[in-house]
Coordinates of C-alpha atoms in Angstrom, one line a residue:
X17 CA -11.6 -6.7 -3.9
X18 CA -12.2 -3.5 -4.3
X19 CA -13.3 -1.4 -1.0
X20 CA -14.4 1.8 -2.0
X21 CA -16.8 2.8 -4.6
X22 CA -16.9 6.1 -6.7
X23 CA -20.1 7.4 -4.5
X24 CA -18.8 10.0 -2.1
X25 CA -21.8 10.3 0.2
X26 CA -20.9 9.5 3.9
X27 CA -23.4 6.3 3.9
X28 CA -21.4 4.9 0.8
X29 CA -18.0 5.8 2.8
X30 CA -19.7 4.1 5.9
X31 CA -20.8 0.8 3.6
X32 CA -17.2 0.8 2.0
X33 CA -15.5 0.9 5.5
X34 CA -17.7 -2.2 6.8
X35 CA -16.7 -4.3 3.4
X36 CA -12.9 -3.4 4.5
X37 CA -13.5 -5.7 6.9
X38 CA -13.9 -8.5 4.4
X39 CA -15.0 -11.6 6.0
X40 CA -15.6 -10.4 9.3
X41 CA -17.7 -7.5 7.8
X42 CA -20.9 -9.5 9.1
X43 CA -19.7 -9.6 12.4
X44 CA -19.0 -5.9 12.2
X45 CA -22.0 -4.9 10.8
X46 CA -24.0 -6.9 13.8
X47 CA -21.9 -5.6 16.4
X48 CA -22.6 -1.6 15.2
X49 CA -26.2 -2.6 15.2
X50 CA -25.8 -3.8 18.7
X51 CA -24.2 -0.5 19.5
X52 CA -26.9 1.2 18.0
X53 CA -29.7 -0.6 20.3
X54 CA -27.1 0.0 23.1
X55 CA -27.0 3.6 22.6
X56 CA -31.2 3.3 22.2
X57 CA -31.4 2.3 25.5
X58 CA -29.2 4.3 27.0
X59 CA -31.3 7.6 25.4
X60 CA -34.4 5.6 26.8
X61 CA -33.1 5.7 30.4
X62 CA -32.0 9.2 30.3
X63 CA -36.2 10.0 28.9
X64 CA -37.3 8.5 32.1
X65 CA -35.8 11.3 34.1
X66 CA -38.6 13.1 32.9
X67 CA -41.3 11.1 35.0
X68 CA -38.7 10.4 37.6
X69 CA -38.4 14.0 38.5
X70 CA -42.3 15.0 37.8
X71 CA -42.8 12.1 41.0
X72 CA -40.4 13.7 43.0
X73 CA -41.6 16.7 42.6
X74 CA -45.0 15.3 43.6
X75 CA -43.5 13.8 46.5
X76 CA -44.7 9.8 44.7
X77 CA -41.2 8.5 46.0
X78 CA -42.8 4.8 45.4
X79 CA -43.4 5.6 41.9
X80 CA -40.3 7.4 41.4
X81 CA -38.7 4.0 43.0
X82 CA -40.6 2.1 40.3
X83 CA -39.1 4.4 37.4
X84 CA -35.6 3.8 39.0
X85 CA -36.2 0.5 38.0
X86 CA -36.3 1.2 34.6
X87 CA -33.5 3.6 34.4
X88 CA -31.3 0.7 36.1
X89 CA -33.0 -1.7 33.5
X90 CA -32.3 0.4 30.7
X91 CA -28.9 1.1 31.8
X92 CA -28.0 -2.4 32.2
X93 CA -29.7 -3.8 28.9
X94 CA -27.5 -1.0 27.4
X95 CA -24.4 -2.3 29.4
X96 CA -25.0 -5.8 27.6
X97 CA -25.7 -4.9 24.2
X98 CA -22.5 -2.8 24.1
X99 CA -20.4 -5.6 25.9
X100 CA -21.8 -8.2 23.4
X101 CA -21.1 -5.6 20.7
X102 CA -17.7 -5.1 21.7
X103 CA -17.0 -8.9 21.1
X104 CA -15.6 -7.3 18.1
X105 CA -12.4 -6.0 19.3
X106 CA -12.1 -8.0 22.2
X107 CA -12.5 -12.1 20.1
X108 CA -9.8 -9.9 17.8
X109 CA -12.0 -10.1 14.6
X110 CA -10.3 -6.7 14.1
X111 CA -6.7 -8.2 14.0
X112 CA -8.3 -10.7 11.9
X113 CA -9.5 -8.2 9.4
X114 CA -6.6 -6.1 9.4
X115 CA -4.5 -9.6 8.6
X116 CA -6.6 -10.4 5.7
X117 CA -6.7 -7.1 4.5
X118 CA -2.9 -6.7 4.4
X119 CA -2.8 -10.5 2.8
X120 CA -5.4 -9.4 0.3
X121 CA -3.1 -6.4 -0.9
X122 CA 0.2 -8.7 -0.6
X123 CA -1.5 -11.0 -3.2
X124 CA -2.6 -7.8 -5.3
X125 CA 0.9 -7.0 -5.4
X126 CA 2.1 -9.9 -7.0
X127 CA -0.5 -10.0 -9.5
X128 CA -0.8 -6.6 -11.0
X129 CA 2.4 -5.8 -13.7
X130 CA 5.9 -5.0 -12.6
X131 CA 5.7 -1.8 -14.6
X132 CA 2.9 -0.4 -11.9
X133 CA 5.1 -1.2 -8.8
X134 CA 8.4 -0.3 -10.4
X135 CA 6.9 3.4 -11.3
X136 CA 5.5 3.7 -7.4
X137 CA 7.7 5.1 -4.6
X138 CA 8.3 2.6 -1.9
X139 CA 6.7 4.8 0.8
X140 CA 3.4 5.6 -0.8
X141 CA 3.0 1.4 -1.0
X142 CA 4.4 0.8 2.5
X143 CA 2.2 3.5 3.9
X144 CA -0.9 1.6 2.9
X145 CA -0.1 -1.8 3.9
X146 CA 0.7 -0.6 7.3
X147 CA -0.9 2.5 8.4
X148 CA -3.8 3.0 5.8
X149 CA -5.1 -0.5 6.7
X150 CA -4.5 -0.2 10.7
X151 CA -6.6 3.1 10.3
X152 CA -9.4 1.4 8.1
X153 CA -9.5 -2.2 9.6
X154 CA -8.5 -1.4 13.7
X155 CA -10.7 1.6 14.5
X156 CA -13.4 1.1 12.5
X157 CA -15.4 -0.2 15.0
X158 CA -14.2 2.5 17.3
X159 CA -14.4 5.3 15.3
X160 CA -18.3 4.3 13.6
X161 CA -19.9 3.9 17.2
X162 CA -18.2 6.9 18.9
X163 CA -19.7 8.8 15.9
X164 CA -23.2 6.8 16.3
X165 CA -23.5 7.5 19.9
X166 CA -23.6 11.3 19.1
X167 CA -26.3 10.8 16.8
X168 CA -28.4 7.8 18.2
X169 CA -28.9 9.2 21.4
X170 CA -30.1 12.7 21.0
X171 CA -32.6 11.3 18.5
X172 CA -33.5 8.9 21.0
X173 CA -34.2 11.6 23.9
X174 CA -35.8 13.9 21.1
X175 CA -38.2 11.0 20.0
X176 CA -39.0 10.0 24.1
X177 CA -39.5 14.1 24.7
X178 CA -42.3 14.4 21.9
X179 CA -44.3 11.8 23.9
X180 CA -43.9 14.3 27.1
X181 CA -44.2 17.6 25.7
X182 CA -44.0 17.6 21.9
X183 CA -43.1 21.3 21.8
X184 CA -39.6 20.7 23.5
X185 CA -38.7 17.0 21.4
X186 CA -39.5 19.0 18.1
X187 CA -37.1 21.6 19.3
X188 CA -34.4 19.0 20.2
X189 CA -35.1 17.1 16.5
X190 CA -34.8 20.1 14.5
X191 CA -32.0 22.0 16.2
X192 CA -29.4 19.3 16.8
X193 CA -29.6 17.8 13.2
X194 CA -29.2 21.3 11.8
X195 CA -25.3 20.9 13.0
X196 CA -25.4 18.3 9.9
X197 CA -25.0 21.3 7.6
X198 CA -21.9 23.1 9.0
X199 CA -19.9 19.7 8.5
X200 CA -21.3 19.1 5.0
X201 CA -20.1 22.7 4.5
X202 CA -16.7 21.9 5.4
X203 CA -16.2 18.6 4.8
X204 CA -14.9 19.0 1.4
X205 CA -12.6 21.4 2.2
X206 CA -10.9 19.3 4.9
X207 CA -11.1 15.8 3.1
X208 CA -8.8 18.0 0.2
X209 CA -6.7 19.0 3.3
X210 CA -6.3 15.4 4.8
X211 CA -5.1 13.5 1.5
X212 CA -2.6 16.9 0.8
X213 CA -1.0 16.3 4.1
X214 CA -1.4 12.7 3.5
X215 CA 0.8 12.7 0.3
X216 CA 3.0 15.0 2.0
X217 CA 4.1 12.7 4.6
X218 CA 4.0 10.0 2.4
X219 CA 6.7 11.7 0.5
X220 CA 8.6 12.2 3.7
X221 CA 8.5 8.8 4.8
X222 CA 9.7 7.3 1.3
X223 CA 12.3 10.5 1.4
X224 CA 13.3 9.0 5.1
X225 CA 13.5 5.5 3.5
X226 CA 15.9 6.3 0.8
X227 CA 18.2 8.7 2.5
X228 CA 19.0 6.2 5.2
X229 CA 19.5 3.1 2.4
X230 CA 21.4 5.2 0.1
X231 CA 23.8 7.4 3.0
X232 CA 26.9 5.5 2.1
X233 CA 26.6 6.3 -1.7
X234 CA 25.8 9.7 -0.7
X235 CA 29.0 10.1 1.7
X236 CA 31.1 8.5 -0.8
X237 CA 29.8 11.0 -3.8
X238 CA 30.1 13.7 -1.2
X239 CA 25.7 14.2 -2.0
X240 CA 24.9 13.8 2.0
X241 CA 24.3 18.1 2.3
X242 CA 22.4 18.7 -1.0
X243 CA 19.9 15.4 0.1
X244 CA 19.5 16.7 3.6
X245 CA 18.4 20.0 2.3
X246 CA 15.7 18.1 0.0
X247 CA 15.0 15.9 2.9
X248 CA 14.6 19.5 5.0
X249 CA 12.5 21.4 2.3
X250 CA 10.0 18.0 2.7
X251 CA 9.8 18.3 6.5
X252 CA 9.2 22.2 6.2
X253 CA 6.5 21.4 3.9
X254 CA 4.7 18.8 6.2
X255 CA 5.1 21.7 9.0
X256 CA 3.7 23.8 6.7
X257 CA 0.5 21.8 5.6
X258 CA 0.0 20.5 9.3
X259 CA -0.1 24.3 10.7
X260 CA -2.4 25.0 7.6
X261 CA -4.5 21.8 8.4
X262 CA -5.0 22.7 11.9
X263 CA -6.0 26.0 11.2
X264 CA -8.2 25.2 8.5
X265 CA -9.3 22.0 10.0
X266 CA -9.9 23.6 14.0
X267 CA -12.1 25.9 12.5
X268 CA -14.8 24.0 11.2
X269 CA -15.0 22.1 14.1
X270 CA -14.9 25.4 16.3
X271 CA -18.0 26.7 14.1
X272 CA -19.6 23.1 15.0
X273 CA -19.3 23.3 18.7
X274 CA -20.2 27.0 18.7
X275 CA -23.5 25.9 16.7
X276 CA -24.0 22.9 19.1
X277 CA -23.5 25.4 22.1
X278 CA -25.6 27.9 20.7
X279 CA -28.5 25.6 20.0
X280 CA -28.6 24.4 24.0
X281 CA -29.2 27.9 24.8
X282 CA -32.2 28.1 21.7
X283 CA -33.0 24.5 23.6
X284 CA -33.2 26.6 27.1
X285 CA -34.5 29.7 25.8
X286 CA -37.5 27.7 24.0
X287 CA -38.1 26.0 27.1
X288 CA -38.5 29.0 29.5
X289 CA -40.6 30.7 26.7
X290 CA -42.7 27.6 27.3
X291 CA -43.1 27.4 30.8
X292 CA -43.6 31.5 30.7
X293 CA -46.4 30.8 27.9
X294 CA -47.8 28.4 30.3
X295 CA -47.6 25.5 27.7
X296 CA -44.8 23.7 29.7
X297 CA -44.0 22.3 33.1
X298 CA -41.1 23.4 34.7
X299 CA -40.1 20.4 36.0
X300 CA -39.5 19.1 32.4
X301 CA -37.3 22.2 31.5
X302 CA -35.0 21.4 34.1
X303 CA -34.8 17.6 33.1
X304 CA -34.5 18.9 29.6
X305 CA -31.2 21.2 30.5
X306 CA -29.5 17.8 32.7
X307 CA -30.0 15.7 29.4
X308 CA -28.9 18.5 27.3
X309 CA -25.6 19.1 29.3
X310 CA -25.1 15.4 28.5
X311 CA -25.9 15.9 24.7
X312 CA -22.4 18.4 24.5
X313 CA -20.1 15.7 26.2
X314 CA -21.4 13.4 23.3
X315 CA -21.2 15.5 20.4
X316 CA -17.8 17.1 21.8
X317 CA -16.5 13.9 21.1
X318 CA -18.4 13.1 17.7
X319 CA -16.7 16.4 16.5
X320 CA -13.2 15.4 16.4
X321 CA -14.4 12.1 15.6
X322 CA -15.4 13.5 12.2
X323 CA -11.4 14.0 11.6
X324 CA -10.6 10.2 11.9
X325 CA -13.6 9.3 9.8
X326 CA -12.3 11.6 6.8
X327 CA -8.7 9.7 7.8
X328 CA -10.5 6.3 7.1
X329 CA -12.1 7.6 4.0
X330 CA -8.6 8.5 2.8
X331 CA -7.0 5.2 3.4
X332 CA -9.9 3.2 2.0
X333 CA -9.5 4.9 -1.4
X334 CA -5.6 4.4 -1.4
X335 CA -6.0 0.7 -0.7
X336 CA -9.0 0.8 -3.3
X337 CA -6.7 2.4 -5.8
X338 CA -4.3 -0.5 -5.3
X339 CA -6.9 -2.9 -5.3
X340 CA -8.2 -1.3 -8.9
X341 CA -5.2 -1.8 -10.8
X342 CA -5.7 -4.6 -13.5
X343 CA -3.5 -7.6 -12.4
X344 CA -2.1 -9.7 -15.3
X345 CA -4.3 -11.9 -16.7
X346 CA -3.7 -15.6 -15.9
X347 CA -4.9 -18.7 -18.0
X348 CA -6.7 -21.7 -16.2
X349 CA -4.0 -24.3 -17.1
X350 CA -0.3 -23.5 -17.9
X351 CA 0.8 -23.9 -21.4
X352 CA 3.7 -26.8 -21.8
X353 CA 6.8 -26.6 -23.7
X354 CA 9.7 -28.7 -23.8
X355 CA 11.9 -26.2 -26.1
X356 CA 13.0 -22.7 -24.8
X357 CA 14.1 -21.0 -27.6
X358 CA 12.6 -16.7 -27.5
X359 CA 10.7 -15.0 -30.3
X360 CA 9.6 -11.2 -30.3
X361 CA 7.4 -10.8 -33.0
X362 CA 6.4 -7.7 -34.2
X363 CA 6.8 -6.4 -30.3
X364 CA 5.9 -2.8 -29.2
X365 CA 5.5 -1.0 -25.9
X366 CA 4.7 1.8 -24.4
X367 CA 5.1 2.4 -20.9
X368 CA 1.8 3.9 -18.9
X369 CA 1.6 7.5 -19.0
X370 CA 4.0 8.1 -21.8
X371 CA 3.3 9.1 -25.1
X372 CA 6.2 7.6 -26.4
X373 CA 6.8 3.6 -27.2
X374 CA 9.8 2.6 -25.4
X375 CA 10.0 -0.6 -28.1
X376 CA 9.1 -0.4 -32.0
X377 CA 8.2 -3.1 -33.9
X378 CA 10.8 -5.8 -32.8
X379 CA 11.4 -8.9 -34.5
X380 CA 14.1 -11.4 -33.3
X381 CA 14.7 -15.2 -32.5
X382 CA 16.8 -16.5 -30.1
X383 CA 17.6 -19.8 -30.5
X384 CA 18.2 -22.6 -27.9
X385 CA 21.2 -22.7 -25.8
X386 CA 22.5 -19.6 -27.1
X387 CA 23.7 -16.4 -25.6
X388 CA 22.6 -12.9 -27.1
X389 CA 23.5 -9.5 -25.9
X390 CA 21.7 -6.5 -26.4
X391 CA 23.8 -3.1 -26.6
X392 CA 22.7 0.2 -27.2
X393 CA 22.5 4.0 -25.9
X394 CA 21.0 4.6 -22.7
X395 CA 17.6 4.7 -23.1
X396 CA 17.5 2.6 -26.4
X397 CA 15.0 -0.2 -25.1
X398 CA 17.7 -2.6 -24.0
X399 CA 16.5 -3.1 -20.0
X400 CA 12.8 -3.0 -21.3
X401 CA 13.3 -5.4 -23.7
X402 CA 14.6 -8.2 -21.6
X403 CA 11.6 -7.5 -19.0
X404 CA 9.2 -8.3 -21.2
X405 CA 10.6 -11.7 -21.6
X406 CA 9.8 -11.7 -17.5
X407 CA 6.1 -10.0 -18.5
X408 CA 7.3 -7.1 -16.8
X409 CA 3.9 -6.0 -18.7
X410 CA 2.2 -7.0 -21.4
X411 CA 2.8 -5.4 -25.0
X412 CA 0.7 -2.9 -26.5
X413 CA 1.2 -4.5 -29.6
X414 CA 2.4 -8.2 -30.4
X415 CA 3.8 -11.1 -28.7
X416 CA 6.5 -12.6 -26.9
X417 CA 7.0 -16.4 -27.2
X418 CA 9.0 -19.1 -24.8
X419 CA 9.1 -22.8 -26.8
X420 CA 6.4 -21.3 -29.1
X421 CA 3.9 -20.5 -26.4
X422 CA 3.1 -17.2 -26.2
X423 CA 4.1 -16.1 -22.4
X424 CA 0.3 -14.9 -21.7
X425 CA -0.3 -18.5 -21.5
X426 CA 2.0 -19.1 -18.8
X427 CA 0.8 -18.9 -15.2
X428 CA 2.9 -16.4 -13.6
X429 CA 4.7 -18.7 -11.5
X430 CA 5.0 -21.5 -13.9
X431 CA 6.8 -18.4 -16.7
X432 CA 9.2 -17.4 -13.4
X433 CA 10.1 -20.8 -12.8
X434 CA 11.6 -20.9 -16.3
X435 CA 13.6 -17.4 -16.0
X436 CA 16.6 -16.7 -13.3
X437 CA 17.7 -12.7 -13.4
X438 CA 21.2 -11.2 -12.1
X439 CA 21.0 -8.0 -11.8
X440 CA 23.4 -5.4 -11.7
X441 CA 22.2 -4.2 -8.3
X442 CA 21.9 -7.1 -6.1
X443 CA 19.6 -6.7 -3.5
X444 CA 20.1 -9.1 -0.3
X445 CA 17.3 -10.1 2.4
X446 CA 18.7 -9.6 6.0
X447 CA 18.6 -13.2 6.6
X448 CA 21.0 -16.0 6.3
X449 CA 23.4 -16.6 3.6
X450 CA 21.6 -20.1 3.0
X451 CA 18.3 -18.5 3.2
X452 CA 19.3 -16.0 0.6
X453 CA 20.9 -18.4 -1.9
X454 CA 17.6 -21.0 -1.2
X455 CA 15.0 -18.3 -2.4
X456 CA 16.0 -20.0 -6.0
X457 CA 14.9 -23.2 -4.7
X458 CA 12.9 -22.8 -1.3
X459 CA 13.4 -26.8 -1.0
X460 CA 16.6 -27.1 -1.3
X461 CA 19.2 -29.7 1.1
X462 CA 22.1 -27.7 2.5
X463 CA 24.3 -29.9 0.3
X464 CA 22.7 -28.7 -3.0
X465 CA 22.9 -25.2 -1.5
X466 CA 26.7 -25.8 -0.7
X467 CA 27.5 -27.3 -4.4
X468 CA 25.4 -23.9 -5.7
X469 CA 28.0 -21.7 -3.5
X470 CA 31.0 -23.9 -4.9
X471 CA 30.1 -23.2 -8.8
X472 CA 29.5 -19.7 -8.0
X473 CA 32.6 -19.1 -6.2
X474 CA 31.6 -18.4 -2.8
X475 CA 32.0 -21.0 -1.0
X476 CA 35.5 -20.3 0.1
X477 CA 34.7 -17.0 1.5
X478 CA 31.5 -18.1 3.6
X479 CA 33.3 -21.0 5.6
X480 CA 35.9 -18.3 6.6
X481 CA 32.9 -16.3 8.7
X482 CA 32.1 -17.4 11.9
X483 CA 28.8 -18.4 11.6
X484 CA 29.4 -19.8 7.8
X485 CA 26.0 -20.0 6.1
X486 CA 24.2 -19.2 9.1
X487 CA 25.8 -15.6 8.9
X488 CA 23.4 -12.6 8.8
X489 CA 24.0 -10.5 6.0
X490 CA 22.2 -7.1 7.1
X491 CA 19.7 -5.0 5.5
X492 CA 20.5 -4.7 2.0
X493 CA 23.9 -6.9 2.5
X494 CA 26.1 -3.9 2.9
X495 CA 28.5 -6.2 5.3
X496 CA 29.7 -7.4 2.3
X497 CA 31.7 -6.3 -0.8
X498 CA 29.8 -5.9 -4.2
X499 CA 31.7 -9.0 -5.5
X500 CA 31.0 -11.2 -2.9
X501 CA 27.1 -10.0 -3.1
X502 CA 26.7 -11.1 -6.7
X503 CA 28.4 -14.1 -6.1
X504 CA 25.6 -15.1 -3.6
X505 CA 23.0 -13.7 -6.2
X506 CA 24.7 -16.3 -9.0
X507 CA 24.3 -19.1 -6.5
X508 CA 21.0 -18.2 -5.7
X509 CA 20.3 -18.3 -9.8
X510 CA 22.3 -21.9 -9.9
X511 CA 20.1 -23.2 -7.4
X512 CA 17.0 -21.8 -9.6
X513 CA 18.6 -23.6 -12.5
X514 CA 16.0 -22.4 -15.4
X515 CA 16.8 -23.0 -19.0
X516 CA 16.4 -19.0 -19.5
X517 CA 19.1 -17.0 -17.9
X518 CA 19.2 -13.0 -18.0
X519 CA 22.2 -10.7 -17.1
X520 CA 22.0 -7.2 -16.3
X521 CA 26.0 -6.9 -16.6
X522 CA 26.6 -8.2 -13.2
X523 CA 30.3 -7.3 -13.7
X524 CA 30.4 -3.7 -14.9
X525 CA 31.2 -1.9 -11.6
X526 CA 33.5 -4.6 -10.2
X527 CA 37.5 -4.4 -10.0
X528 CA 39.5 -7.1 -11.9
X529 CA 39.9 -9.9 -9.5
X530 CA 36.0 -9.9 -8.7
X531 CA 35.5 -9.7 -11.8
X532 CA 37.4 -12.8 -13.0
X533 CA 35.5 -14.9 -10.1
X534 CA 32.2 -13.9 -11.0
X535 CA 33.0 -14.5 -14.9
X536 CA 34.0 -18.3 -13.9
X537 CA 30.5 -18.4 -11.7
X538 CA 28.8 -16.6 -15.0
X539 CA 30.7 -19.3 -17.5
X540 CA 28.8 -22.1 -14.6
X541 CA 25.9 -20.7 -14.9
X542 CA 25.0 -20.0 -18.7
X543 CA 26.3 -23.5 -19.7
X544 CA 23.3 -25.2 -22.1
X545 CA 21.3 -21.8 -21.2
X546 CA 18.9 -19.4 -23.1
X547 CA 21.2 -16.6 -22.3
X548 CA 20.0 -12.6 -22.7
X549 CA 22.5 -9.9 -21.6
X550 CA 22.3 -6.4 -21.4
X551 CA 25.6 -4.8 -22.2
X552 CA 27.4 -2.2 -20.6
X553 CA 31.1 -3.4 -21.9
X554 CA 31.0 -4.3 -25.1
X555 CA 34.3 -5.9 -24.8
X556 CA 32.6 -8.6 -22.6
X557 CA 30.5 -9.9 -25.0
X558 CA 32.5 -10.0 -28.0
X559 CA 31.8 -14.4 -27.8
X560 CA 27.7 -13.7 -27.8
X561 CA 26.3 -15.9 -30.5
X562 CA 24.4 -13.0 -31.5
X563 CA 24.7 -9.1 -30.7
X564 CA 21.6 -6.9 -30.9
X565 CA 22.1 -3.5 -31.4
X566 CA 19.2 -1.3 -30.3
X567 CA 18.4 2.5 -30.7
X568 CA 15.7 4.7 -30.3
X569 CA 13.4 1.8 -29.5
X570 CA 14.1 -0.2 -32.2
X571 CA 16.4 -3.2 -33.4
X572 CA 18.6 -1.5 -35.9
X573 CA 21.6 -4.4 -36.1
X574 CA 21.8 -8.2 -35.2
X575 CA 24.8 -10.5 -35.9
X576 CA 28.3 -11.6 -34.5
X577 CA 30.5 -9.4 -33.2
X578 CA 32.7 -9.6 -36.6
X579 CA 30.1 -9.2 -38.8
X580 CA 28.5 -5.9 -37.3
X581 CA 32.3 -5.1 -37.0
X582 CA 32.5 -5.2 -40.5
X583 CA 28.9 -3.8 -41.6
X584 CA 30.6 -0.3 -39.7
X585 CA 27.4 0.7 -38.5
X586 CA 26.4 1.8 -34.8
X587 CA 27.9 -1.2 -33.2
X588 CA 31.3 -0.2 -34.8
X589 CA 30.8 3.2 -33.6
X590 CA 30.1 2.0 -29.9
X591 CA 33.5 -0.6 -30.1
X592 CA 35.4 2.7 -31.1
X593 CA 34.1 4.7 -28.7
X594 CA 34.8 2.2 -25.9
X595 CA 38.7 1.6 -27.6
X596 CA 39.0 5.7 -27.1
X597 CA 37.7 5.6 -23.9
X598 CA 39.9 2.6 -23.1
X599 CA 42.9 4.3 -24.2
X600 CA 42.5 7.7 -22.4
X601 CA 41.8 5.7 -19.0

C-alpha cells in the first residue's frame, strides 16, 4: 500500500496525504470539499459588505437590513458546512485511519525480509509507526483545511470584488497569489532542513532506547561515560540543527509575512489612487480595507501551517519507503512435506548494500533426526547460513530445501510452524511467564505449559515465585538470571514442538550449574529433531552427527569430530586453540 509517489508537487503531496487515509480517503476528500464550500460562503459573506456599507452611506436602511440577512445566511450556511465537514474528526474517522495505517504497517513488517529489519535501527521504525502515522493521519484534515482557508477566502472575495469594482478585484487576485513564488522559492531548502531534523531526532530516539536498555551492561563494563558522551553529542547535534532550522525556517516565514503586509499596502495604495483618479468609490476602498485586514489574520495562520505540511510530507515519504520494500514472495497454496531433512544447494548470498558474498556456493545435506554443528571464525557465515533456513532473505543464488521442498514454496507462517529457535541472547516480553511460554503455542492449556516448563528445568524456580506462572517478567526479563531466562525460552520451544530446531549456543555465557540445567533441557528439546547448532565452544558439539566448518563464507570441511581431527585441517586448528585457551584459564 504505497501512499507517496515520486512526484514532488504540492498537489501530488496533497493527493498522497488523502490516500494515506486508506479506506477513509473518500470521507476525508468529501470533508475537505465541504470545508472548501464553507470557506466560499464565508468569502461571499465578506463580499456582501460592499453593498451593505454603500446602503448605509446612502441611508437606505431597509436595504441594509435585507443585505444583512444575506450576510447572516452566508455565515450560517458556512457554519453548517463546517460542522458537517468536521464530522471526519468528530466521528472518529481520523482515529480509524490512524489505526488502519498502523495495522497496515504492522502487516508490512511481517511480510518484508528480516534482512531489512535487522539493518534498521529500532528508533527509526518506532518513529514511523508512532509519530509519522499520527502526523499524517490525525492532523491531515486540520492542516489541509486551514491551508485551504488561506486560499479559498481571498480568492472568493477577489472574484466577488470584480463584480463591484473590477480594478480592486483584479488587484486582490494578482497581489495575493504573488506570495506563492516566495513559498516555492524557500520550500526545497526548508524541506531539506526538516528532513535533516527528522533524521537527527530519530537518531536521538534510537540512542536513548539503546542507552536505557543497555544501562546494566554499560555499568558493568564501565561504558556509561563513553555512551553518555556519545548521547550528549547527539543532543548537541539536535540543538544545533534546531537552532539552524529555526533561523532558516523563520526567515522564509518572515519573508512571506512581509510580502503579505506589502501586498496589503499595495492594494490600499491602489485603492486610494483609484478613488483620487475618480475610477473607484471611496466606500469600496474602506470596505476593502476591512476585508484585507481579515486576510492578514487568515494568511498569518496559513504561513506556519506550511511547516506542518512539510512535516506531514516527510512522514508520508518515510511511510512509503517502508511500504515500498518488496515483501517476501508467498505461494497461493503452501507446499506439503512429510519429511524434514534440510538441503542447501549451490547456495550463495549477499547482504543488501554489500559487495561481498556472505555465503558462497554452499552444498550440504542434513538428514532427519540428526544434529549438525556449524563452527568457524567470527564472520565466516555460521549465523547467516542458519538464517537462510528461516528465510531471513531469499538466496542470491541457489536454494534451501526442507523435506525436498524449496522453502520459498511454503507460506511464511507454515515455514515458521516447522522451526523453533533458541537464541544466545534471549528476549522475553513484559508479560507473565505463562504468556511468554505460550508464545510457542498460543492455544496451549495450562497443563501443557507446566509440562513444557518441567521438561525445560524451569518449573521449580517458577513455582517458588509469589505469583508463580502469573509473575510478570518486566521489560527484557531483567529480573531473572541468564540461565532462568534461557530455560523459559527453551520451554517456549518445547511447547511449540517443531521438527527443526536451531540453537545459537545457548550455554556459551552461563555458569556451570546453569549450563548443566540448560543442557538437560536442550537434550529434551532436540530429541528426534533436525538440529542446527551455531557452536562457539567446540567442546559442546563433540557428539554432533556432523560438524561443518566455515571460513570466509565457504564450507571448507565437514564430518564427525573424529574425522575432522584426523584431517588436521581448520577444525583441528580451532580445537587446539580452544584447548590452549582452556589451559591458560
